[in-house]
Tab-separated table of C-alpha atoms in Angstrom:
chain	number	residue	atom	x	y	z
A	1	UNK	CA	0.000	0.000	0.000
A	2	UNK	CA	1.166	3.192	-0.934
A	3	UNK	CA	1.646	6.204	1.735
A	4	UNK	CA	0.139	9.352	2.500
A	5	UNK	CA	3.386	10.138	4.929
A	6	UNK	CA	3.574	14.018	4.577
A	7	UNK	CA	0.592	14.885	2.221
A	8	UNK	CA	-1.921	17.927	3.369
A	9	UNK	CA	-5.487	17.461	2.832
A	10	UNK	CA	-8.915	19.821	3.039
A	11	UNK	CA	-11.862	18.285	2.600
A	12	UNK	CA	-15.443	19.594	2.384
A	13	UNK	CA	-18.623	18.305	3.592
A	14	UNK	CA	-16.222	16.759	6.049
A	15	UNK	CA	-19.116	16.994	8.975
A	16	UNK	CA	-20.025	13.374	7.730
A	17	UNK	CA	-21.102	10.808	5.234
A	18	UNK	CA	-18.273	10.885	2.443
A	19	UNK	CA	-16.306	13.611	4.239
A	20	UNK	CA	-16.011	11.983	7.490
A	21	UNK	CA	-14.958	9.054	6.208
A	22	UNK	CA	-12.410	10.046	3.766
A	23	UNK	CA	-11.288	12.813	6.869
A	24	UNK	CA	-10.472	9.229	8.940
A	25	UNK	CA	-9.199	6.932	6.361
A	26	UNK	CA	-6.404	9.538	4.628
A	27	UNK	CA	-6.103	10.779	8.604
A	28	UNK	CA	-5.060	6.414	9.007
A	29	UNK	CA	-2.778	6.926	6.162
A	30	UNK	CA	-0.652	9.543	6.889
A	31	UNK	CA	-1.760	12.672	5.675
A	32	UNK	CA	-2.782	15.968	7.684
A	33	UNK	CA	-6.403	16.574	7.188
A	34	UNK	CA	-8.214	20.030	7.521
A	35	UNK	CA	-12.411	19.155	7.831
A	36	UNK	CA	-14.184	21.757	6.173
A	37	UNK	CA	-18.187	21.891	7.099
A	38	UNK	CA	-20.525	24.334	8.349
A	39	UNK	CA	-21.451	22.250	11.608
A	40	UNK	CA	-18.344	23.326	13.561
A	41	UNK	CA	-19.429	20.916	16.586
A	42	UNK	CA	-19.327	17.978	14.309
A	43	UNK	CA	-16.102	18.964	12.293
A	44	UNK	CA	-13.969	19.792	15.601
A	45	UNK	CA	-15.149	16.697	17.102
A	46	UNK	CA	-14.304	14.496	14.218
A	47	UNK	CA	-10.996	16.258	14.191
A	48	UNK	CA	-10.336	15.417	18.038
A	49	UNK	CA	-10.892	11.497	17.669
A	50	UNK	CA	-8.516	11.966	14.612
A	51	UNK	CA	-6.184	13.634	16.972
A	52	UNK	CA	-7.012	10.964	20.102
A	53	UNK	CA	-5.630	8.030	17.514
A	54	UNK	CA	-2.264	9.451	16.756
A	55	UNK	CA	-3.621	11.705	13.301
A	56	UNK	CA	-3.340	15.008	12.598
A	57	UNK	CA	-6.000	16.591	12.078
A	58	UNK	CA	-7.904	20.121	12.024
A	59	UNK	CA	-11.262	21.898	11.597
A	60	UNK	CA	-11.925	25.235	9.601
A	61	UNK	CA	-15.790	26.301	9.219
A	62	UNK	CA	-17.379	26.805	5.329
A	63	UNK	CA	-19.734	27.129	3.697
A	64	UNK	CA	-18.463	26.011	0.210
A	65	UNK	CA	-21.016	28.903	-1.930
A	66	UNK	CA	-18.953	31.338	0.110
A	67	UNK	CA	-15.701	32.076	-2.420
A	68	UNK	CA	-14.093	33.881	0.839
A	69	UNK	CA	-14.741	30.785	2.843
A	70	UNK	CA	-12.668	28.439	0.455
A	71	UNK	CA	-9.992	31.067	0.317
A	72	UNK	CA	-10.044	30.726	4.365
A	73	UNK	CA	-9.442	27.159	4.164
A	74	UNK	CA	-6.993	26.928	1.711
A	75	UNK	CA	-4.805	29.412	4.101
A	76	UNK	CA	-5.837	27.925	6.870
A	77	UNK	CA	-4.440	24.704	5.617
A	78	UNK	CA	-0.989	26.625	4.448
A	79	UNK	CA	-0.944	28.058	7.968
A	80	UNK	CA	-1.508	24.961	10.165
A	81	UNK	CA	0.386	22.356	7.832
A	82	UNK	CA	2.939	24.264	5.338
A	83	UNK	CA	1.264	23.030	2.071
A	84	UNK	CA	-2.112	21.772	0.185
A	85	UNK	CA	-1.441	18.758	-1.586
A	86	UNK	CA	-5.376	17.733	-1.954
A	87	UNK	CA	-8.615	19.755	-1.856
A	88	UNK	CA	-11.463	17.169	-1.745
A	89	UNK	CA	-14.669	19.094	-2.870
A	90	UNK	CA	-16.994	16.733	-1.613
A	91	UNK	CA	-19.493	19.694	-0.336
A	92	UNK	CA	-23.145	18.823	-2.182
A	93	UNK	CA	-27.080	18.625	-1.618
A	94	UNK	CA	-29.614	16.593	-3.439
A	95	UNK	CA	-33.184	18.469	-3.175
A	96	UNK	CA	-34.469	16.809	-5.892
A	97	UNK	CA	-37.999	17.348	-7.858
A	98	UNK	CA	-40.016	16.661	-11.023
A	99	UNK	CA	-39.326	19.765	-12.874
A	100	UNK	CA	-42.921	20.447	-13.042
A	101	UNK	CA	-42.320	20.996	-9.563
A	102	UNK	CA	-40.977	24.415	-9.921
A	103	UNK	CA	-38.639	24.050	-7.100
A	104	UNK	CA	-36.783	27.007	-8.433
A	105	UNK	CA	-35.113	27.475	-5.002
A	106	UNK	CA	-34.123	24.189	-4.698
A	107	UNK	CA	-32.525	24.245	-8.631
A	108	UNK	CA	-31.037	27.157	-7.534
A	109	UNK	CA	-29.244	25.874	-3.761
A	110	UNK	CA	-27.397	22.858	-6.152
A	111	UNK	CA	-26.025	25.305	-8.279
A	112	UNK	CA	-24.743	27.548	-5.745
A	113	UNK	CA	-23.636	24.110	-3.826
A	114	UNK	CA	-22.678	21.279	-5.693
A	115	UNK	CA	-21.311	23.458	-8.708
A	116	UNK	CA	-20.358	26.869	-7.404
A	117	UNK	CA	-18.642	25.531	-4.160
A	118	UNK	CA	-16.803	23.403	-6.690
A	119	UNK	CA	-15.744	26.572	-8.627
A	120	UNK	CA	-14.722	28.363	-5.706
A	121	UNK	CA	-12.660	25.424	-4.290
A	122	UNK	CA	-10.800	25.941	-7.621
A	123	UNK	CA	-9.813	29.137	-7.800
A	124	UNK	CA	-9.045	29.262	-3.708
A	125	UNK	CA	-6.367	25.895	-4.495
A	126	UNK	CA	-5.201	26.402	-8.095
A	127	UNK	CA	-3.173	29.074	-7.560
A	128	UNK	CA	-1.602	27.681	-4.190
A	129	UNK	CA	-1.205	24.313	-6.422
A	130	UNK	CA	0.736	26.453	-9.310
A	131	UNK	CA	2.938	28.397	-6.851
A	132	UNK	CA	3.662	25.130	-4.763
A	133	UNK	CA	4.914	23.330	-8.124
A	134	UNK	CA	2.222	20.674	-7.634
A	135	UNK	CA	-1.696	20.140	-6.487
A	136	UNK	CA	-4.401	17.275	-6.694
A	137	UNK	CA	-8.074	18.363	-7.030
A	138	UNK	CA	-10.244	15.873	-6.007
A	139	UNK	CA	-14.410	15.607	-6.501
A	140	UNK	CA	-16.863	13.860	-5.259
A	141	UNK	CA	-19.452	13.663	-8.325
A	142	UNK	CA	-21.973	11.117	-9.189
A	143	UNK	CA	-23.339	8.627	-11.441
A	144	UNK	CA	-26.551	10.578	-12.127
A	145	UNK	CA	-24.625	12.636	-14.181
A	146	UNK	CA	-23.771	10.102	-16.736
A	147	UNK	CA	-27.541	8.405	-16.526
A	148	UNK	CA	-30.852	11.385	-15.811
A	149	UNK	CA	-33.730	9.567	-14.299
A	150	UNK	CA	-36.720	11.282	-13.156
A	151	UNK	CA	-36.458	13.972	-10.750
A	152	UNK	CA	-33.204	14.201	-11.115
A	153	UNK	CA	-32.436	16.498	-13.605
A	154	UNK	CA	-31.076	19.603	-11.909
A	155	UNK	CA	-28.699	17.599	-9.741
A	156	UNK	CA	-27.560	15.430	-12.636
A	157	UNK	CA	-27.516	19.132	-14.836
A	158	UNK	CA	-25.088	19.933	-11.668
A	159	UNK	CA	-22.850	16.864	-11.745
A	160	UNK	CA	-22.598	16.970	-14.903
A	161	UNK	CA	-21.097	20.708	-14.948
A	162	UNK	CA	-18.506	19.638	-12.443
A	163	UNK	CA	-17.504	16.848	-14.767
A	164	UNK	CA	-16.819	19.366	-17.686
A	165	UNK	CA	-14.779	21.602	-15.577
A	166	UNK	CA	-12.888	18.565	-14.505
A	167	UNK	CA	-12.357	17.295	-17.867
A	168	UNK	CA	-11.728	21.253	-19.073
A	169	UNK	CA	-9.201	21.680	-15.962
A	170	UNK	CA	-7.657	18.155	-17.068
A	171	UNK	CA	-7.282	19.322	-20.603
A	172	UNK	CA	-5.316	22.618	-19.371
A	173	UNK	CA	-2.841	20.986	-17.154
A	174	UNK	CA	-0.556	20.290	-19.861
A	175	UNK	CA	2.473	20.577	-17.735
A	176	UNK	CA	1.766	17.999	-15.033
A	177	UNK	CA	1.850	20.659	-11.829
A	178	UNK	CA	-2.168	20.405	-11.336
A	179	UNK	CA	-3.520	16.445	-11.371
A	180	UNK	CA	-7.640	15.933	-11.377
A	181	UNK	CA	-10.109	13.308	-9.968
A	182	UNK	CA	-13.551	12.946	-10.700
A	183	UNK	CA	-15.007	10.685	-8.556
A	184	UNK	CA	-18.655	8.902	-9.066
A	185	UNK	CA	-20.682	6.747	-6.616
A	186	UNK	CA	-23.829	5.499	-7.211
A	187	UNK	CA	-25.775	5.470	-4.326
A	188	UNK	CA	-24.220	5.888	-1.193
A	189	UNK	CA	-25.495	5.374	2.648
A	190	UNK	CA	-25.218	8.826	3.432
A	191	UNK	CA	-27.847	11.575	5.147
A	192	UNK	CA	-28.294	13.082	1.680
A	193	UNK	CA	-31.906	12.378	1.482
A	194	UNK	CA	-32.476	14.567	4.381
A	195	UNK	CA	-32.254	17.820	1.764
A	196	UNK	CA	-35.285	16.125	-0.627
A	197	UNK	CA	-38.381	18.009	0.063
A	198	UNK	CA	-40.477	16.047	-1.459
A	199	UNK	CA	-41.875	12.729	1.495
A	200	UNK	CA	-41.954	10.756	-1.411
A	201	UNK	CA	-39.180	11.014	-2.968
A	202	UNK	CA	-36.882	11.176	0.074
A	203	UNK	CA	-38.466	7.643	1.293
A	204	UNK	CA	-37.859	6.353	-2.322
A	205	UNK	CA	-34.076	7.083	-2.028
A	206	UNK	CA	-33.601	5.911	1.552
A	207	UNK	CA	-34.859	2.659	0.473
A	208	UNK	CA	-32.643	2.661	-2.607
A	209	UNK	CA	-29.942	3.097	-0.597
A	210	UNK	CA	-30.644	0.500	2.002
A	211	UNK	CA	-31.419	-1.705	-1.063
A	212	UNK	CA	-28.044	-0.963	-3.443
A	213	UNK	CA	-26.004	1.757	-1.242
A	214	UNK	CA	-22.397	1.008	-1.031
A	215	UNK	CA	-20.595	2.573	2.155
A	216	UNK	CA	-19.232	6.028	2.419
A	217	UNK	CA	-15.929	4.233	3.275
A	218	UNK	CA	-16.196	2.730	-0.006
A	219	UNK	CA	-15.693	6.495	-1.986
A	220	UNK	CA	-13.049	7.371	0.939
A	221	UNK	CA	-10.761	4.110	-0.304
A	222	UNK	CA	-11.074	5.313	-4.326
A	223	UNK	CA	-10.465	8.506	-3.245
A	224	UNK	CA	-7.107	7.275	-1.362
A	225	UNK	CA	-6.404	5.010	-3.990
A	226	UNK	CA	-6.374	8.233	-6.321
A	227	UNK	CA	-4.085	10.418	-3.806
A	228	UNK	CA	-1.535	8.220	-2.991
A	229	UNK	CA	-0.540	7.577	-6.913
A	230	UNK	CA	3.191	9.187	-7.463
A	231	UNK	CA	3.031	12.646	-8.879
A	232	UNK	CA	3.732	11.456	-12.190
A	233	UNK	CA	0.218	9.475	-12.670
A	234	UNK	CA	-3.218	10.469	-12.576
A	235	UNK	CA	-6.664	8.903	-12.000
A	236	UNK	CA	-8.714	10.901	-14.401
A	237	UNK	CA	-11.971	9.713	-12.941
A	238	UNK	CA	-13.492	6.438	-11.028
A	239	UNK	CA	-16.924	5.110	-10.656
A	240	UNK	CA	-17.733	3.095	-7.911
A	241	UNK	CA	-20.725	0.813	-7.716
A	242	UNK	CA	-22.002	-2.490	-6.086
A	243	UNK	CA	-20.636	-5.462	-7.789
A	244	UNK	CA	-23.459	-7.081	-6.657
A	245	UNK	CA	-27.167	-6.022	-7.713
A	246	UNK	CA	-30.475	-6.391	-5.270
């Protein structure tokens, strides 16, 4: 197994789910790891057990739709560790809706989270990641942006858009300073159907992900897997699904 001896990681939507587990596993590994979240309870007290087992480990408060607030962590991270190898943007909500729905406010909080926090984690790290000499951006995106099904279609429109700026970002980075992940899990047994309005639909997606959820520990291993690769290789994207249907 390779290392993460010496790397510096900030992660967002580190409060739990995804974050929290990828916060602990790269924290197991080696690397420094700055939880970004807006529950500051949750992220300082993740960041204390990480701490209590011999990690290091610290908390920064964000709210990713906040450009100032990625800036913050990406010198907070500089500050408390020397360096930002990794930003995980992992930060997203799923209020999903028929589009006849006319959840416009809903459309618009995944735009401002799952896409614009994106953007603003890249222009807080890229230009840390070109002064440093090197930098590995890391998302969390998803399956439904390969595959719309109904209901779906903003966050999918959303997941998507991160997946063209990571393939546009990819294309760019020519001279091997700035590496990219794209990361897609199906379902995953996260809280994420706590931000669906809609009784129906949020029951429909718990029991999808009871039925074919894999664990968040499963993303936090591919997203390892991608990190500790020497500087000279990169893991354009990864999908991660059950091998096994229900």
């Amino acid at each position: 197994m390779l290392s993460l001896q010496g790397k510096t990681v900030a992660i967002t939507g580190a409060s739990g789910g995804i974050g929290e587990a990828t916060s602990r596993l790269l924290a197991r590994r080696g690397a420094a790891v700055v939880l970004a979240a807006r529950r500051s309870e949750r992220i300082d007290a993740i960041a204390q057990d990480i701490r209590e087992a011999g990690g290091r480990a610290a908390a920064c408060v964000v709210d990713v739709t906040r450009a100032e607030d990625l800036q913050r962590l990406v010198s907070h991270t500089v500050d408390r560790f020397g360096r930002i190898d990794v930003l995980v943007n992992n930060a997203g909500i799923a209020p999903i809706s028929p589009l006849a729905a006319l959840d416009t406010e809903g459309w618009s909080a995944m735009i401002d989270v799952n896409l614009r926090g994106m953007l603003n984690g890249v222009a807080a790290a890229l230009p840390v990641f070109r002064a440093q000499g090197s930098g590995h951006l890391v998302s969390i995106v998803s399956v439904a942006g390969l595959s719309v099904s109904p209901s779906m279609a903003v966050y999918a429109a959303t997941k998507n858009a991160v997946r063209t700026v990571h393939e546009g970002l990819r294309t760019e980075s020519t001279d091997g300073v700035v590496r990219t992940t794209a990361i897609s899990p199906g379902y995953v047994r996260t809280d994420l159907a706590d931000s669906m309005a809609d009784p129906h639909l949020r029951e429909q997606t718990r029991r999808n992900m009871d039925a074919v959820g894999i664990p968040p520990a499963a993303v936090a291993r591919a997203v390892a897997f991608a990190v500790e690769q020497p500087d000279d290789v990169e893991i354009g994207e990864i999908n991660v699904r059950p091998t096994v249907q229900a």
